[in-house]
Amino acid sequence: MTKQVKSKALIALGFAASTFALATAAQATDPTDPLVVNGDLEIVTNTAAPAHMDMIDTIQSGWEFRSPETQDLQRDDFDNPGMIFVDDAREAWATAEGSEGKSCASCHGEPEEMAGVKAVYPKWNEDAGEVRTMEMQINACRTENMGAEALKYNAGDMTNMVALLSAVSRGLPVNVAIDGPAQATWEQGKELYYTRTGQLELSCANCHEDNYDNLIRADHLSQGQINAFPAYRLKNAKLNSVHDRFKGCVRDTRAETFAPGSPEFVALELYVASRGNGLSVEGPSVRN
Amino acid sequence: MKLSFALAAVAACTAGIAWAAPVVPADVEFSEYGAVEASLTGGAGDAANGAKVMTNRGKGNCVACHAVTALSDAPFHGEVGPSLDGAADRWTEAELRGLVANAKKTFEGTIMPAFYKNDGYIRPGDAYTGKAPTEALTPLLTAEEVEDVVAYLMTLKEQ
């Protein structure tokens, strides 16, 4: 870990700890209060399930399964440690890289002009003939348009950039397409969701469809929604990508995991994202 | 001559061991309804050690999903499976052994992992490393540990 990264992590950790203490000391907000960020950005954390889901009537963001203290950290961007990393990405957005001397801003302008993009990813890319995640599209931009090196799929600067793109889409409904050319990938993701892997023989559905809202040891099982990623986790004091979370979950079934950025996890991301169609884009979120 | 004598000695030894060894996972006999009549070790389990196995996260960790009032010293009991209070009133020892060894033989499709099985998995890993295993898998619990858990469960009586 470099000095700079380390100090940043420490600052983030201290920030999280202090805001956590503050939130605990202050009267925690009524847990039934809906999530409104900065007093004016309304976030839909539960809504009717999309038509393709048979077993669940109401879809809920992971925010609803967290403690009031953790929930409160998302009500104001000054309390949300994930926003520190968004600021880092904002800087990177405007920094020219690669042989073409371009930054993201050279073509796209302000990050806010990307509002709505994150909401529809993963998305079919006609030219490439594949479903692309936000990360894949960022790397395509870097290598094809900027003449820059691709970022490692789950590197910190990549996840931070995804968080910036998420932040500017916050409040907009997740709306990934599952039909047409994306359908085959979606079906593959669905099959993975229901496959019981590893020596514990657990599928995503075993915990997040059949047992959400139950405790498994000290963990309050959520629906495993990914509308709020990247997620700042209090346990590791950084932003966590969707594929890193998938990897951790699969590992915990005592299985051989898939790699972040693998076709399997891209397919799974499309399917899981589609289970959240209708919830708000919420990242960067705060989770335990 | 020497070699064949040595081989004969080895054969005699392994035969002796096989006679005393626990039933291997592939040889466990389940009844039509998932019960296992015979002890996996041939002997009785140690209930006190069974309680430890049930609360240890690296072993059975049964309380991750099941509440057990008698084990309330261990924090955070889950609610994915039914409470095990009074388990011995509801199940026979053979049924409990079958449930611990492979609950899917009793309840098809149950979320509960099989604790005495070592093959037939999809993408099994090397414990919790996320990597592919480099050698043959061992069951989640040993035959002795299964018997210990069964012995402990048999103490959970309410009537």
XYZ file of C-alpha atoms in Angstrom:
447
model
C 0.000 0.000 0.000
C 1.521 3.362 -0.979
C 1.774 6.161 1.534
C -0.750 8.249 -0.282
C -3.290 5.472 -0.504
C -2.681 4.509 3.071
C -3.170 8.025 4.395
C -6.285 8.357 2.303
C -7.608 5.130 3.727
C -6.819 6.285 7.235
C -8.565 9.582 6.652
C -11.559 7.707 5.320
C -11.512 5.372 8.269
C -11.267 8.221 10.752
C -13.994 10.030 8.901
C -16.220 6.972 9.003
C -15.520 6.362 12.672
C -16.194 9.965 13.656
C -19.357 10.279 11.620
C -20.485 6.919 12.909
C -19.957 8.104 16.472
C -21.810 11.325 15.709
C -24.729 9.506 14.181
C -24.869 7.178 17.157
C -24.686 10.023 19.641
C -27.403 11.993 17.915
C -30.904 10.588 18.002
C -30.976 8.101 15.145
C -33.557 8.967 12.550
C -36.814 7.054 12.565
C -35.979 3.905 10.563
C -39.227 4.216 8.683
C -38.133 7.594 7.326
C -37.542 7.297 3.589
C -34.066 7.961 2.252
C -33.661 11.549 1.133
C -30.089 12.638 0.378
C -29.022 16.195 1.187
C -32.598 17.077 2.011
C -33.838 16.997 -1.579
C -32.742 13.895 -3.488
C -35.403 11.248 -2.982
C -34.249 7.627 -3.222
C -36.703 4.797 -3.876
C -35.573 1.994 -1.534
C -38.588 -0.265 -2.076
C -41.060 -0.727 -4.889
C -43.050 -3.346 -6.785
C -40.874 -6.133 -8.193
C -40.380 -6.224 -11.967
C -42.598 -8.645 -13.883
C -39.839 -11.224 -14.450
C -39.568 -11.997 -10.717
C -41.878 -14.745 -9.444
C -40.918 -15.151 -5.805
C -40.702 -11.583 -4.506
C -43.466 -8.957 -4.596
C -41.577 -5.980 -3.223
C -37.953 -5.288 -4.014
C -35.905 -3.529 -1.354
C -32.542 -1.833 -1.409
C -29.942 -3.198 0.994
C -30.261 0.186 2.753
C -33.511 -1.033 4.347
C -31.697 -3.949 6.009
C -29.031 -1.869 7.714
C -29.046 -0.294 11.167
C -30.476 3.220 11.598
C -26.964 4.492 12.331
C -25.573 3.096 9.074
C -28.647 4.299 7.172
C -28.142 7.836 8.426
C -24.650 8.009 6.905
C -26.328 8.117 3.501
C -28.680 10.995 4.225
C -26.030 13.657 3.753
C -23.070 13.539 1.383
C -20.842 15.084 4.055
C -21.531 12.029 6.218
C -21.093 9.531 3.378
C -17.439 8.380 3.314
C -17.981 7.024 -0.217
C -18.171 10.596 -1.511
C -14.452 11.098 -0.770
C -13.726 8.525 -3.467
C -16.209 10.150 -5.825
C -14.212 13.374 -5.456
C -11.047 11.477 -6.384
C -12.799 10.214 -9.505
C -14.005 13.730 -10.333
C -10.367 14.776 -10.431
C -9.452 11.803 -12.627
C -12.408 12.614 -14.907
C -10.832 15.942 -15.838
C -7.251 14.644 -16.119
C -5.889 13.906 -19.589
C -4.299 10.466 -19.976
C -2.933 8.424 -22.857
C -1.583 9.108 -26.331
C -4.550 11.225 -27.487
C -4.156 13.802 -24.739
C -7.793 13.451 -23.756
C -9.603 13.232 -20.464
C -13.116 11.884 -19.930
C -14.234 15.515 -19.847
C -12.813 16.187 -23.323
C -15.652 14.192 -24.883
C -18.288 14.028 -22.143
C -18.097 17.436 -20.447
C -19.087 17.569 -16.816
C -19.772 14.250 -15.037
C -23.351 15.431 -14.483
C -23.940 15.125 -18.212
C -23.663 11.359 -17.724
C -26.821 11.305 -15.579
C -28.896 8.262 -16.519
C -26.058 6.205 -17.985
C -25.370 4.070 -14.910
C -29.081 3.314 -14.579
C -29.138 1.232 -17.773
C -25.876 -0.696 -17.277
C -24.954 -3.507 -17.868
C -26.044 -2.856 -21.426
C -25.730 -4.497 -24.826
C -23.091 -2.861 -27.049
C -23.967 -3.391 -30.677
C -20.488 -2.687 -32.114
C -18.718 -4.955 -29.664
C -21.453 -7.601 -29.807
C -21.428 -8.045 -26.045
C -23.096 -6.956 -22.850
C -20.875 -4.365 -21.183
C -20.676 -3.331 -17.586
C -19.791 0.238 -16.633
C -16.211 -0.906 -16.014
C -15.936 -2.481 -19.471
C -17.251 0.690 -21.096
C -14.806 2.861 -19.117
C -11.920 0.687 -20.281
C -13.179 0.729 -23.884
C -13.188 4.538 -23.710
C -9.685 4.549 -22.286
C -8.110 2.164 -24.775
C -10.062 3.131 -27.907
C -10.557 6.877 -27.486
C -7.898 8.088 -25.076
C -5.041 5.788 -26.056
C -4.636 5.015 -22.360
C -4.014 1.761 -20.544
C -7.001 -0.209 -19.380
C -7.546 -0.089 -15.620
C -7.602 -3.317 -13.665
C -11.245 -4.352 -13.514
C -11.656 -4.010 -9.764
C -8.868 -1.522 -8.996
C -9.658 1.340 -6.665
C -9.520 4.034 -9.355
C -11.889 1.990 -11.534
C -14.406 1.470 -8.736
C -14.160 5.153 -7.836
C -14.979 6.129 -11.413
C -18.006 3.818 -11.393
C -19.035 5.506 -8.144
C -18.844 8.945 -9.792
C -21.049 7.735 -12.644
C -23.424 6.271 -10.100
C -23.466 9.438 -7.994
C -24.610 11.575 -10.919
C -27.440 9.097 -11.631
C -28.673 8.889 -8.053
C -32.438 8.938 -7.712
C -33.046 7.727 -11.267
C -34.679 4.306 -11.586
C -32.550 1.284 -12.457
C -33.777 0.151 -15.853
C -31.558 -2.460 -17.489
C -32.795 -4.147 -20.662
C -33.155 -7.919 -20.421
C -34.650 -8.696 -23.816
C -33.382 -8.473 -27.382
C -29.659 -9.065 -27.787
C -29.074 -8.947 -23.998
C -31.443 -11.840 -23.326
C -28.966 -14.691 -23.711
C -26.571 -13.063 -21.237
C -29.469 -12.374 -18.873
C -30.531 -16.040 -19.031
C -26.961 -17.109 -18.277
C -26.915 -14.791 -15.265
C -30.243 -16.146 -14.062
C -28.960 -19.692 -14.233
C -25.914 -18.722 -12.180
C -28.166 -17.011 -9.625
C -29.992 -20.273 -8.976
C -26.954 -22.607 -9.148
C -25.929 -24.052 -5.788
C -22.149 -23.796 -5.712
C -19.360 -24.894 -3.429
C -19.118 -27.312 -0.612
C -21.947 -25.509 1.203
C -24.114 -25.877 -1.925
C -25.617 -22.405 -1.712
C -27.066 -20.365 -4.553
C -27.637 -16.609 -4.467
C -31.340 -17.416 -4.173
C -30.933 -19.618 -1.083
C -29.983 -16.590 0.986
C -31.208 -13.537 -0.909
C -34.533 -14.778 -2.261
C -35.622 -17.509 0.164
C -34.167 -16.024 3.356
C -33.854 -12.259 3.061
C -34.729 -10.459 6.293
C -33.527 -13.480 8.303
C -30.408 -13.439 10.423
C -27.566 -15.763 9.486
C -25.402 -15.621 12.583
C -24.980 -11.818 13.044
C -25.765 -10.925 9.426
C -29.160 -9.559 8.451
C -29.703 -11.070 5.013
C -30.772 -8.571 2.356
C -32.204 -9.202 -1.083
C -28.708 -8.849 -2.506
C -29.705 -5.863 -4.633
C -26.892 -4.024 -6.422
C -28.623 -0.706 -7.153
C -26.525 0.919 -4.420
C -23.076 -0.138 -5.632
C -20.307 0.762 -5.404
C -20.748 0.406 -1.653
C -18.525 1.934 1.005
C -18.191 -0.799 3.626
C -17.412 0.137 7.201
C -15.553 -3.182 7.499
C -12.902 -2.298 4.887
C -13.184 1.492 4.620
C -13.254 1.657 0.818
C -15.627 1.435 -2.078
C -16.461 -2.129 -3.080
C -17.400 -3.100 -6.611
C -20.259 -5.417 -7.498
C -17.919 -8.139 -8.759
C -15.803 -8.003 -5.612
C -18.966 -8.499 -3.590
C -20.047 -11.391 -5.825
C -16.616 -12.930 -5.359
C -16.850 -12.673 -1.580
C -20.291 -14.243 -1.553
C -19.310 -17.152 -3.822
C -16.131 -17.712 -1.792
C -18.282 -17.976 1.320
C -20.115 -20.937 -0.194
C -16.719 -22.686 -0.133
C -16.651 -22.527 -3.917
C -14.063 -21.698 -6.533
C -15.086 -18.161 -7.439
C -15.261 -16.495 -10.818
C -12.899 -13.589 -11.480
C -14.029 -9.951 -11.391
C -14.731 -8.989 -14.996
C -15.328 -12.601 -16.075
C -18.181 -13.315 -18.519
C -19.949 -15.206 -15.723
C -19.946 -12.234 -13.349
C -20.935 -9.845 -16.163
C -23.951 -12.068 -16.849
C -24.743 -12.343 -13.153
C -24.493 -8.570 -12.785
C -27.001 -8.036 -15.582
C -29.421 -10.495 -14.016
C -29.069 -9.165 -10.470
C -29.324 -5.570 -11.719
C -32.582 -6.510 -13.454
C -33.991 -7.723 -10.135
C -33.602 -4.124 -9.015
C -35.334 -2.499 -11.977
C -37.432 0.241 -10.392
C -35.242 0.939 -7.370
C -33.197 4.146 -7.486
C -29.572 4.235 -8.446
C -28.142 4.772 -4.954
C -24.346 4.421 -5.065
C -22.075 5.205 -3.476
C -23.913 3.672 -0.562
C -22.763 2.921 2.982
C -22.977 -0.633 4.277
C -21.489 -2.587 7.156
C 10.739 -62.440 -0.958
C 11.312 -59.576 1.423
C 9.077 -57.324 -0.662
C 6.142 -59.726 -0.704
C 6.476 -60.193 3.041
C 6.338 -56.414 3.508
C 3.302 -56.159 1.224
C 1.542 -58.851 3.149
C 2.254 -56.957 6.371
C 0.892 -53.716 4.897
C -2.207 -55.537 3.685
C -2.767 -56.978 7.113
C -2.382 -53.548 8.702
C -4.766 -51.755 6.347
C -7.278 -54.536 6.780
C -7.029 -53.982 10.513
C -7.489 -50.231 10.105
C -10.425 -50.637 7.745
C -12.175 -52.730 10.327
C -11.919 -49.948 12.929
C -12.149 -46.937 10.566
C -15.251 -44.739 10.370
C -17.731 -45.175 7.538
C -16.540 -43.078 4.590
C -19.069 -40.570 3.190
C -19.778 -42.628 0.065
C -20.690 -45.665 2.197
C -23.185 -44.000 4.533
C -26.504 -45.838 4.282
C -29.561 -43.578 4.323
C -33.053 -45.004 4.783
C -35.837 -44.093 2.376
C -36.651 -41.078 4.582
C -33.071 -39.972 5.132
C -32.230 -41.561 8.478
C -28.865 -43.194 9.209
C -29.172 -46.037 11.708
C -25.527 -46.944 12.293
C -23.045 -44.712 14.096
C -20.468 -43.411 11.624
C -17.694 -44.313 14.049
C -19.236 -47.457 15.440
C -19.352 -45.809 18.862
C -21.174 -43.127 20.836
C -20.378 -39.428 20.364
C -19.161 -36.913 22.934
C -21.995 -34.443 23.590
C -19.720 -31.842 25.219
C -17.526 -31.677 22.134
C -20.663 -31.649 19.994
C -21.704 -28.374 21.645
C -18.330 -26.889 20.698
C -18.641 -28.054 17.099
C -22.109 -26.492 16.905
C -20.921 -23.021 17.895
C -17.491 -22.982 16.223
C -17.567 -20.920 13.018
C -14.868 -23.092 11.470
C -16.699 -26.331 12.257
C -20.443 -26.968 12.253
C -21.485 -23.384 13.092
C -25.019 -24.783 13.454
C -26.101 -21.694 15.405
C -25.457 -19.564 12.306
C -28.872 -20.745 11.127
C -30.494 -22.439 14.157
C -31.285 -20.971 17.580
C -30.426 -23.231 20.525
C -31.403 -21.864 23.941
C -28.951 -24.136 25.743
C -26.093 -22.645 23.702
C -27.021 -19.010 24.352
C -23.502 -18.296 25.677
C -22.407 -18.255 22.018
C -23.513 -14.958 20.450
C -25.765 -14.381 17.442
C -27.963 -17.354 16.684
C -29.521 -17.293 13.248
C -33.116 -17.729 12.112
C -32.696 -19.381 8.718
C -33.519 -22.835 10.085
C -35.902 -23.947 12.857
C -34.928 -23.731 16.530
C -33.296 -26.927 17.727
C -34.809 -26.724 21.204
C -36.508 -30.057 21.848
C -34.910 -31.633 18.756
C -34.581 -34.976 20.554
C -38.341 -34.997 21.229
C -39.108 -34.623 17.539
C -36.433 -36.801 15.956
C -34.819 -40.153 16.652
C -31.054 -40.464 16.874
C -30.964 -42.096 13.417
C -33.013 -39.260 11.933
C -30.762 -36.620 13.508
C -27.673 -38.431 12.203
C -29.173 -38.400 8.720
C -30.053 -34.698 9.004
C -26.530 -33.743 10.056
C -24.841 -36.015 7.495
C -26.967 -34.896 4.535
C -30.263 -33.149 5.259
C -31.180 -33.209 1.569
C -31.966 -36.932 1.980
C -34.715 -35.935 4.434
C -35.780 -32.586 2.971
C -35.228 -32.370 -0.754
C -33.865 -28.993 -1.770
C -33.208 -27.769 1.769
C -30.723 -24.896 2.119
C -28.899 -26.871 4.826
C -25.403 -27.969 3.791
C -24.486 -31.663 3.946
C -21.850 -32.107 6.646
C -20.758 -35.632 5.755
C -20.260 -35.650 2.034
C -17.142 -34.995 -0.033
C -18.087 -35.036 -3.699
C -20.845 -34.193 -6.165
C -20.402 -30.416 -5.778
C -20.552 -27.651 -8.386
C -17.326 -25.602 -8.445
C -16.108 -26.694 -5.030
C -13.337 -24.562 -3.553
C -10.421 -25.075 -1.217
C -12.267 -24.180 1.995
C -12.877 -20.384 2.078
C -9.997 -19.353 -0.200
C -12.129 -18.978 -3.322
C -9.564 -21.106 -5.165
C -9.944 -24.553 -6.709
C -9.004 -27.409 -4.398
C -5.595 -28.977 -4.925
C -6.448 -32.276 -3.295
C -9.466 -34.441 -2.561
C -12.117 -32.738 -0.456
C -12.819 -33.813 3.079
C -16.329 -33.611 4.542
C -17.224 -30.441 6.482
C -17.200 -32.505 9.687
C -15.358 -35.712 10.532
C -17.305 -38.855 11.405
C -16.408 -38.268 15.066
C -17.673 -34.679 14.939
C -20.960 -35.792 13.336
C -21.435 -38.326 16.137
C -20.551 -35.663 18.729
C -23.164 -33.292 17.305
C -25.753 -36.085 17.208
C -24.957 -36.896 20.845
C -25.422 -33.240 21.787
C -28.686 -32.944 19.828
C -29.986 -35.992 21.707
C -29.677 -33.935 24.927
C -32.063 -31.263 23.594
C -35.253 -32.480 25.282
C -38.124 -30.386 26.522
C -40.523 -33.164 27.547
